[in-house]
Short mmCIF file of C-alpha atoms and ligand atoms in Angstrom, two decimals:
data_model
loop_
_atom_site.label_atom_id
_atom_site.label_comp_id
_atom_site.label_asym_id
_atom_site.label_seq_id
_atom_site.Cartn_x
_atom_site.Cartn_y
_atom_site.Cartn_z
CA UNK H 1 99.08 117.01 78.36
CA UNK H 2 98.77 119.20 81.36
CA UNK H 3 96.81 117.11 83.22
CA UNK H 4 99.02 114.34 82.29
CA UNK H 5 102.18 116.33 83.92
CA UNK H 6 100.29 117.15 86.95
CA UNK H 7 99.49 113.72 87.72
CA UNK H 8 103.18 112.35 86.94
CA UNK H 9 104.00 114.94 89.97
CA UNK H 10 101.37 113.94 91.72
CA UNK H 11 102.39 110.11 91.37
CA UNK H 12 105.87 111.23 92.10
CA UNK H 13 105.19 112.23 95.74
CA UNK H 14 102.87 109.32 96.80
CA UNK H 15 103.63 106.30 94.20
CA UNK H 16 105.16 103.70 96.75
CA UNK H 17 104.17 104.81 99.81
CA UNK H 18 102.83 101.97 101.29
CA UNK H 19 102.02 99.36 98.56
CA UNK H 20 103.08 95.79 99.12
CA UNK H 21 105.82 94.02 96.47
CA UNK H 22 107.22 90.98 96.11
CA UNK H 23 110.92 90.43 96.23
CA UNK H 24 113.48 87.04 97.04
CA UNK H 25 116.67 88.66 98.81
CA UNK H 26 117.96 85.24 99.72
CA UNK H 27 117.38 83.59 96.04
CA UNK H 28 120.05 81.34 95.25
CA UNK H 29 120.80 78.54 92.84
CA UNK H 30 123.67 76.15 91.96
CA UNK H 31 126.41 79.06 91.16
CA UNK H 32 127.03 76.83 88.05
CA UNK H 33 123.71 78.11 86.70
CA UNK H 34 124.78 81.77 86.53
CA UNK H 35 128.03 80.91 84.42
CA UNK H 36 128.31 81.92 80.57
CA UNK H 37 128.52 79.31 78.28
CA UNK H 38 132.74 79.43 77.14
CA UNK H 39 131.95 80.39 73.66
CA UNK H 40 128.59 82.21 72.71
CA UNK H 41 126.57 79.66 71.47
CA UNK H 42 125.64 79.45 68.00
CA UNK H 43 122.58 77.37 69.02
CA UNK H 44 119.17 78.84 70.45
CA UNK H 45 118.91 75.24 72.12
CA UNK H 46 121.99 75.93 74.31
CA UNK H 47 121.63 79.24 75.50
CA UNK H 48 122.44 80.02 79.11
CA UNK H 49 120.53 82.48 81.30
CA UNK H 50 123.93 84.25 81.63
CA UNK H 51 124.41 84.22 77.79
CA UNK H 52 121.06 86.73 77.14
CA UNK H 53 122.58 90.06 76.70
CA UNK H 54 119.62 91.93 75.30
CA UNK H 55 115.75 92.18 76.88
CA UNK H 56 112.71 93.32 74.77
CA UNK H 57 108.98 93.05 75.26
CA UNK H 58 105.89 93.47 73.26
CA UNK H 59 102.69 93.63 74.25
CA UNK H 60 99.59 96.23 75.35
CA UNK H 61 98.82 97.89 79.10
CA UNK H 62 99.54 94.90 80.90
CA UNK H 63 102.84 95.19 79.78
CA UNK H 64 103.25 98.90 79.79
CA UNK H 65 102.33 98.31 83.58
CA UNK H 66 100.07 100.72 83.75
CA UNK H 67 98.37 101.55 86.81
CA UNK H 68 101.50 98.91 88.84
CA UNK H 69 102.63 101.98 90.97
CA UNK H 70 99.11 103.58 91.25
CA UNK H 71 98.45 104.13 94.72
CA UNK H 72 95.20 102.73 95.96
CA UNK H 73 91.94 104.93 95.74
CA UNK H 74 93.86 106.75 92.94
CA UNK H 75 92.29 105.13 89.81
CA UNK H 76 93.43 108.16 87.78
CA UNK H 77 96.60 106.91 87.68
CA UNK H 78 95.95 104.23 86.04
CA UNK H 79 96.86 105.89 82.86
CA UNK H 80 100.77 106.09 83.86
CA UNK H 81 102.47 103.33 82.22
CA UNK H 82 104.68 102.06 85.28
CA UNK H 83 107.46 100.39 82.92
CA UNK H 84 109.55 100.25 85.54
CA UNK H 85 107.49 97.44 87.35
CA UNK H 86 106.39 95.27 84.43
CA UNK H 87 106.62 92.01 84.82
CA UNK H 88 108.21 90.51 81.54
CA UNK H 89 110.60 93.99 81.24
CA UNK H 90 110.87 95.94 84.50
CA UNK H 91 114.25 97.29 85.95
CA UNK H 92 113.54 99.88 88.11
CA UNK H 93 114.46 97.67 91.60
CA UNK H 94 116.27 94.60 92.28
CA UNK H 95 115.37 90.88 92.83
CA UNK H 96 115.49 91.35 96.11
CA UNK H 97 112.41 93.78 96.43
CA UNK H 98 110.38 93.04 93.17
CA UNK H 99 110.33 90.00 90.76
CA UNK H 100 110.40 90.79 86.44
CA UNK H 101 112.04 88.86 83.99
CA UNK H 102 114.64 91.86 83.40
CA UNK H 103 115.30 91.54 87.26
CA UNK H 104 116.02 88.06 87.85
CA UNK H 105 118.03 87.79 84.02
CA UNK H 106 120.04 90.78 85.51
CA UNK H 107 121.35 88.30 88.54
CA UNK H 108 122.66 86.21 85.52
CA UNK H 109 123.82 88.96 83.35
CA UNK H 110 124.18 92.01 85.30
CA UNK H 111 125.05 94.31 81.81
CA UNK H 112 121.60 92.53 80.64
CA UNK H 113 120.48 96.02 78.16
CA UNK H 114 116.90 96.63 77.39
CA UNK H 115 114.84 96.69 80.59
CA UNK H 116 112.31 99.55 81.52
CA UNK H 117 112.95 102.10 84.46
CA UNK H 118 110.37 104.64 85.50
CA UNK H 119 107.35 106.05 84.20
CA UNK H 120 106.56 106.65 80.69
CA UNK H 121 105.68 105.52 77.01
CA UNK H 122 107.29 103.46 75.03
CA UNK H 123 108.90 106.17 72.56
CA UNK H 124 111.12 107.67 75.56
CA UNK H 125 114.03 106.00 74.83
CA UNK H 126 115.68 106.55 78.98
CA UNK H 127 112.18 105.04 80.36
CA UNK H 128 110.94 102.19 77.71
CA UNK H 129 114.26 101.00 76.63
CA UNK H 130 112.97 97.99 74.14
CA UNK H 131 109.80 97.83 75.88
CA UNK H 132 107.63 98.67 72.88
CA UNK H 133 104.39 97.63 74.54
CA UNK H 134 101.49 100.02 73.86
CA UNK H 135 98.69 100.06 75.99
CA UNK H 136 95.66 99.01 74.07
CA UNK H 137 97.17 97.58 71.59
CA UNK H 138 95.88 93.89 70.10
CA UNK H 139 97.02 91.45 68.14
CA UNK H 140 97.19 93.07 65.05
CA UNK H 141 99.40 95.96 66.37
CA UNK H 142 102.18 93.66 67.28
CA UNK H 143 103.89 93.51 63.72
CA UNK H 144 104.19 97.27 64.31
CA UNK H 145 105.69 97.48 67.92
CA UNK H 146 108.20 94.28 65.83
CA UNK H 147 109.15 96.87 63.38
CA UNK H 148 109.87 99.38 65.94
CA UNK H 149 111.88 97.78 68.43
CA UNK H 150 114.19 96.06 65.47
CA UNK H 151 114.99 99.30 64.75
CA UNK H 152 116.21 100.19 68.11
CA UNK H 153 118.09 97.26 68.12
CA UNK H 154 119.81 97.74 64.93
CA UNK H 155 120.59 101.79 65.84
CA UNK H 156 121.69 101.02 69.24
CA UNK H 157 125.55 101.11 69.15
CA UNK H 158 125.83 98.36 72.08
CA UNK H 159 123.74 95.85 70.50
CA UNK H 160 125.22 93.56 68.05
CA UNK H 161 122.31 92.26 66.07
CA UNK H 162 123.97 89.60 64.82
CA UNK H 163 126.02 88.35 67.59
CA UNK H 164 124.09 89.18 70.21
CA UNK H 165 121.33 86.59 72.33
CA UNK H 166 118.20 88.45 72.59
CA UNK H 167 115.36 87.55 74.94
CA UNK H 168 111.37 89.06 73.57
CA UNK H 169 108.86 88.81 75.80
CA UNK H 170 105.48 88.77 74.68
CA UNK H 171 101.80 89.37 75.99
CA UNK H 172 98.77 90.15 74.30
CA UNK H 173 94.90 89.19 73.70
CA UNK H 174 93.48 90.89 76.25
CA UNK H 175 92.36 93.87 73.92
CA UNK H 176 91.42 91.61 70.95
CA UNK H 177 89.00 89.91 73.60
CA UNK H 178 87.40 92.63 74.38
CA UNK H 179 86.21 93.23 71.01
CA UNK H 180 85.78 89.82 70.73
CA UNK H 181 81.86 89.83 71.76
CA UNK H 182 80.61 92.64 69.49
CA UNK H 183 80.61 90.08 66.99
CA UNK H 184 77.95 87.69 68.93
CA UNK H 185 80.71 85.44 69.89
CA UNK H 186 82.30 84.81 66.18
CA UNK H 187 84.78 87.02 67.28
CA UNK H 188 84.37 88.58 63.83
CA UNK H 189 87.53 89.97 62.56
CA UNK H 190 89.11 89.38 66.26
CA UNK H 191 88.36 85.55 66.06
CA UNK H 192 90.59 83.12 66.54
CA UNK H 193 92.00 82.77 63.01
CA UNK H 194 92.63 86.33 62.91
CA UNK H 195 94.40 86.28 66.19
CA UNK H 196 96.72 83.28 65.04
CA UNK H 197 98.11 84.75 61.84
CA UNK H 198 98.45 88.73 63.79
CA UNK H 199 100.46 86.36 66.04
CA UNK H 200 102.35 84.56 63.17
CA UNK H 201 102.93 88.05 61.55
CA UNK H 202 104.38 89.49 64.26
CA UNK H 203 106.76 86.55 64.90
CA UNK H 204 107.72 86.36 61.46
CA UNK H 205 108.58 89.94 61.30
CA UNK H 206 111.10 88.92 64.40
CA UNK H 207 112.57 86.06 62.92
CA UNK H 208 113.37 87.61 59.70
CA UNK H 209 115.16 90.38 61.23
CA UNK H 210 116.79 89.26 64.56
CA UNK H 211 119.01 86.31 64.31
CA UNK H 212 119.65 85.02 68.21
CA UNK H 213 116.18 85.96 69.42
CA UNK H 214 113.96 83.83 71.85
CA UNK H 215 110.60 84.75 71.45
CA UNK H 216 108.93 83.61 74.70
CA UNK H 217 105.32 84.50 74.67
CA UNK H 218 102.87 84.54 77.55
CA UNK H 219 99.78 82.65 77.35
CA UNK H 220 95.97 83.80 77.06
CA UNK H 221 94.39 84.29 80.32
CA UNK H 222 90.63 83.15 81.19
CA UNK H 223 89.07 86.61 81.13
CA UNK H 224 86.11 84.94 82.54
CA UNK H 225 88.07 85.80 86.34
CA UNK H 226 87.81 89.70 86.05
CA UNK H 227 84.13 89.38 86.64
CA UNK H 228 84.88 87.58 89.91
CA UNK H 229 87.25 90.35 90.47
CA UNK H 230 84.38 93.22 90.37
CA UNK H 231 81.96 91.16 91.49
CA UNK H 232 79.74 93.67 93.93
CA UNK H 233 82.10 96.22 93.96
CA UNK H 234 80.30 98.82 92.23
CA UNK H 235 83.45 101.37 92.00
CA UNK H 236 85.37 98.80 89.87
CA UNK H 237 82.39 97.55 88.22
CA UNK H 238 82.04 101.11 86.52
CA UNK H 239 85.64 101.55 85.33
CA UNK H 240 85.23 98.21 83.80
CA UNK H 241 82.62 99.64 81.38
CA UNK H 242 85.34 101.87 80.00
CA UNK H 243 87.97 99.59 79.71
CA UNK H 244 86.55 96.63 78.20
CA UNK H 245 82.98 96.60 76.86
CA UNK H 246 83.22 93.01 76.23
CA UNK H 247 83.83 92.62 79.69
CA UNK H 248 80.57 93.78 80.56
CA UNK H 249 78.47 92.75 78.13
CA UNK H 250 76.31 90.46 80.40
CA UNK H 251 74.78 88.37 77.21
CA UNK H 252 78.36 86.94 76.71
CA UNK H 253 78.48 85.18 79.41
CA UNK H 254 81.41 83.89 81.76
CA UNK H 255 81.56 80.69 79.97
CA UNK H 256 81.41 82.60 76.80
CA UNK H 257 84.32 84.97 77.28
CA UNK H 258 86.57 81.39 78.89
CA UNK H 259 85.57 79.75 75.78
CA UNK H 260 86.87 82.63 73.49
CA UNK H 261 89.63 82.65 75.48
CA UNK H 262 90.57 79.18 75.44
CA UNK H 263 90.56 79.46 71.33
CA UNK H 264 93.27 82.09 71.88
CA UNK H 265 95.08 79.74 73.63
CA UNK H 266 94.69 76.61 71.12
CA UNK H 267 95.96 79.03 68.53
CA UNK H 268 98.77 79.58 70.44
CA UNK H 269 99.27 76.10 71.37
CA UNK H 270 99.06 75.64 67.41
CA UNK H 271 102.01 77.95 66.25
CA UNK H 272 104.23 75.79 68.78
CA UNK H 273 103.08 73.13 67.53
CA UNK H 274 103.29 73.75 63.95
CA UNK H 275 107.54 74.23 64.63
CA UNK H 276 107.23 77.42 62.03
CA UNK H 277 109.64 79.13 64.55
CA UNK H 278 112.22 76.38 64.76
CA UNK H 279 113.04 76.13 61.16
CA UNK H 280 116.55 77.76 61.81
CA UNK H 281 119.31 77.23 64.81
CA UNK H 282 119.24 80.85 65.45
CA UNK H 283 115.42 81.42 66.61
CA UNK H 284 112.82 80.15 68.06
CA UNK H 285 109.41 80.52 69.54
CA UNK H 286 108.21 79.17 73.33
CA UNK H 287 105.09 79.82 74.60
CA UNK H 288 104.15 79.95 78.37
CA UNK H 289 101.44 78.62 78.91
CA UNK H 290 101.15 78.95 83.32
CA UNK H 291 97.45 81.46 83.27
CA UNK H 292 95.64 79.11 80.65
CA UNK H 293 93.44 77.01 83.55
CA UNK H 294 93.62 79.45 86.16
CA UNK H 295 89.62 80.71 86.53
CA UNK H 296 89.51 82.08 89.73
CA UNK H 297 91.60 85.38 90.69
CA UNK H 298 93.62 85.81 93.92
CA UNK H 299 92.38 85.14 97.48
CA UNK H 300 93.17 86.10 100.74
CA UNK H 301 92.70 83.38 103.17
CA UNK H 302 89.21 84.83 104.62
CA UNK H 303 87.46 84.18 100.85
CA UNK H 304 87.58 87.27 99.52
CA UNK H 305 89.27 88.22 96.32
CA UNK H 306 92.92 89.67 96.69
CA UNK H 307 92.63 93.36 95.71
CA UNK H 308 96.22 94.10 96.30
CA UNK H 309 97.22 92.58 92.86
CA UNK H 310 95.29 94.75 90.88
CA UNK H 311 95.51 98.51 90.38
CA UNK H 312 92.60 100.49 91.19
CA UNK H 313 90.84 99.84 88.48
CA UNK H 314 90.82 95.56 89.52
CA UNK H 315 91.79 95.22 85.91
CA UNK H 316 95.10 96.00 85.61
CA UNK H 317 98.05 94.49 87.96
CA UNK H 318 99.61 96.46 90.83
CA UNK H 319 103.17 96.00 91.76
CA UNK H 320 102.43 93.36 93.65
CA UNK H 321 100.51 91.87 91.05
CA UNK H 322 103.42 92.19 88.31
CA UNK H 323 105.73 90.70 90.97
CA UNK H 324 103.63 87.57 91.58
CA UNK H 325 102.76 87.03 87.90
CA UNK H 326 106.28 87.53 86.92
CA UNK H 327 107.11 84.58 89.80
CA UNK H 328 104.84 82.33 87.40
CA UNK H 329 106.02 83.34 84.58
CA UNK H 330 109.99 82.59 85.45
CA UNK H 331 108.64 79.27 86.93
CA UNK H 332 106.86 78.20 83.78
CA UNK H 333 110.33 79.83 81.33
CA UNK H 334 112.53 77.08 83.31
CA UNK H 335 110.04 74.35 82.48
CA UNK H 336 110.29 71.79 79.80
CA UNK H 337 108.58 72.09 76.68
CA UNK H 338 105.54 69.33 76.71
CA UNK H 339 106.08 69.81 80.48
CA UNK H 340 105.26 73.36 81.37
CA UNK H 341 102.04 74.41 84.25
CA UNK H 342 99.23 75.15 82.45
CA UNK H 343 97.94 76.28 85.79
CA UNK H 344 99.48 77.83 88.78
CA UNK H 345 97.40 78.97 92.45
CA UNK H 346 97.83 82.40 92.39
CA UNK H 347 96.47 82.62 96.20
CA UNK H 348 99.36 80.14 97.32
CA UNK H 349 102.17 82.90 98.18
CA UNK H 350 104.30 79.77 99.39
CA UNK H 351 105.48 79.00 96.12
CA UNK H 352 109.14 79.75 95.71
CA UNK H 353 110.79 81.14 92.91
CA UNK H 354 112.14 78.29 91.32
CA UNK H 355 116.20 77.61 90.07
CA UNK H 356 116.74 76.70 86.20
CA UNK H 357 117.52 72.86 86.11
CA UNK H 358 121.31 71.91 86.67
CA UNK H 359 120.90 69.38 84.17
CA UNK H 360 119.81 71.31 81.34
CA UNK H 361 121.29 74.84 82.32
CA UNK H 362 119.65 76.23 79.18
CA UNK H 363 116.64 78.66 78.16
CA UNK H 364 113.47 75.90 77.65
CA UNK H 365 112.79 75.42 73.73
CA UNK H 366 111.28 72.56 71.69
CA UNK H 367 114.16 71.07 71.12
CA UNK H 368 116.28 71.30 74.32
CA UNK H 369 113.30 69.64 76.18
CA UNK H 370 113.40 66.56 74.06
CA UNK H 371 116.92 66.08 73.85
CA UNK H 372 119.32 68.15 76.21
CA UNK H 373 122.64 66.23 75.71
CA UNK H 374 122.31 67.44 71.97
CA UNK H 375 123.18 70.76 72.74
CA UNK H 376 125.61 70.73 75.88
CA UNK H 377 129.15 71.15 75.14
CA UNK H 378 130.53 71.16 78.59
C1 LIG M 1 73.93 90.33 67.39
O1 LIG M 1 72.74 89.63 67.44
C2 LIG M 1 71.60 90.42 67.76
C3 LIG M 1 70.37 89.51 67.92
O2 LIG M 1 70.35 88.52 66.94
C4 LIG M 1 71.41 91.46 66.67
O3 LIG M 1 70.29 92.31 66.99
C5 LIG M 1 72.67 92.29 66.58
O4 LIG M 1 72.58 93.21 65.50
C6 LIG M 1 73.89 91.41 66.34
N1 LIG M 1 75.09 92.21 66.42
C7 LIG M 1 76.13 92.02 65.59
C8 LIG M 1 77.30 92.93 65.80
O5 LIG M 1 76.13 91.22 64.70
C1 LIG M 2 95.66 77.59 96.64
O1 LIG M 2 96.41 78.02 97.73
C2 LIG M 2 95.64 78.46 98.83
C3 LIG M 2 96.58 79.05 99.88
O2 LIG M 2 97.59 78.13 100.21
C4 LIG M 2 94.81 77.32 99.37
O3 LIG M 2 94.01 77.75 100.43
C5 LIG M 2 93.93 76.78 98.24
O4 LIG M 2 93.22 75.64 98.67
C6 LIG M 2 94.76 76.43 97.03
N1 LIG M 2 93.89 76.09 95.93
C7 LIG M 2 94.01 74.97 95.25
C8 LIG M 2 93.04 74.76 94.14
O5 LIG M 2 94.90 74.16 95.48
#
């Protein structure tokens, strides 16, 4: 605990002192995109942006941010969870300096409630909000951090659970993975079966409590890039060790880990597919799918990998790194279903931040991407 609070103060005086961001001051779109629909929709098919009044987010470190504010050479603060930063939740800036989800949905909805500011863990109410990501967590965990933030939602006085359009964000796998190879590869009970129905679970546990909810999950990554991260850099090498024994384990090989990986991502795929989310108007389930191919981690032009996206420990993502994944991430949101990147350059900083499509104004489901006239009333 103490040492804890003396690092907080210690982050307090230097976090942000000089580490780059990521930010779109001059983003615009057709000012028809940021209207509300006239009536609240009663359809999750024909939700606008601007109709989204609630945020959430589930998910392990990567999504408690920890580490995002850390400043460089201080790999001891990689244990703050930098909510304020994260990329499918964070509110602590603007658009303008730092890309989230929570920031660009607040140019649509500026009374948007849920989004994360500051440092801390997800049961301080003033710093998580209904960020109920919990670093380490895996799949099977998810069902719990559900339970949790449904009750938030249904004790919060300025959340109407019924009438109310919620956006979850979701991101896990990256813990399950690294378990994954102390079962020589059959993933035992973190294989890919396993990982599907802790998935389904956790969904279910959603849609049977929180009518108007988009579940928008972020895909599997190829793990198989961290190694190119610490390759020959002995300092980040070491904290890998710690963080993810899988990771290290050199008899699972890079093609090993990608090919474990790439079964987490078929299972997702599967759930989509399977249209167990879309059973009801009031619900459903999109998965985005933008780090699936990407096997090589970000470059600067001279070759060499792009340390500024990761936190000290070249595991987790800096601020910079949560700005420029969250970039992706609302890229691949406004893409049709069936359409969606399943692979984006990460070492290309020319690509924009992208405008939802005038045509079909609406939050990207299943349904809306096959037939968009079906749900616009305007
Ligand atoms: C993995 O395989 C090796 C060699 O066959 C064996 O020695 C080891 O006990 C196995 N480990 C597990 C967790 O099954
Ligand atoms: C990604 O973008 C970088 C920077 O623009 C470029 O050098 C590289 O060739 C691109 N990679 C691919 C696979 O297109």
């Amino acid at each position: 605990m103490l040492r804890a609070a003396v690092l907080v103060a210690l982050a307090s005086c230097i976090a942000f002192a000089a580490l780059p961001d990521l930010g779109y001051p001059q983003w615009t779109c057709d000012s028809s995109l940021f209207q509300k629909s006239k009536k609240v929709p009663t359809s999750v098919h024909g939700v606008r942006f601007a109709d989204i009044k609630v945020i959430g987010a589930l998910g392990d470190s990567l999504t408690a941010a920890n580490g995002a504010g850390a400043p460089k050479g201080d790999p001891l603060a990689v244990i703050l969870q930098y909510r304020g930063l994260a990329f499918q939740i964070g509110g602590d800036k603007s658009l303008s300096e730092h890309v989230t989800i929570a920031n660009i949905m607040k140019l649509f909805n500026p009374n948007i409630l849920g989004y994360s500011n500051g440092i801390g863990s997800a049961n301080v109410w003033e710093i998580s909000k209904l960020n109920q990501a919990i670093p380490g967590a895996e799949s099977g965990d998810v069902s719990g951090q559900a339970r949790a933030l449904i009750q938030i939602i249904r004790d919060h006085p300025q959340i109407s659970v019924k009438d109310d359009w919620k956006l979850i964000n979701i991101f896990i796998g990256a813990n399950d993975m690294c378990a994954y190879c102390g079962n020589n590869g059959t993933g035992g009970n973190h294989a890919k079966a396993n990982f599907k129905q802790n998935l389904i679970n956790a969904v279910q546990i959603l849609k049977d409590n929180l009518p108007r909810t988009i579940v928008s999950l972020t895909g599997m990554f190829d793990m198989g890039m961290l190694r190119k991260i610490d390759h020959d850099k002995y300092f980040c090498d070491g904290l890998h060790v710690f963080e993810c024994p899988c990771e290290k384990n050199r008899g699972f090989t890079n093609d090993d880990i990608s090919a474990a990986c790439h079964l987490y991502m078929d299972a997702e795929q599967e759930i989509v597919d399977s249209g167990i989310f879309d059973t009801t108007d009031d619900f459903t389930f999109v998965l985005q799918p933008f780090f699936n191919g990407i096997t090589v981690p970000p470059m600067k032009p001279d070759g060499e990998v792009d340390l500024d996206w990761f936190a000290p420990d070249c595991f987790h993502f800096s601020q910079l790194g949560h700005a420029n994944v969250a970039k992706h991430l609302w890229n691949n949101i406004i893409q049709p279903v069936g359409m969606k990147d399943h692979k984006v350059n990460l070492s290309d900083p020319t690509i924009p931040l992208r405008c939802p499509d005038t045509s079909c104004p609406f939050f990207r489901t299943t349904k809306n991407s096959a037939n968009c006239a079906a749900y616009y009333h305007e």
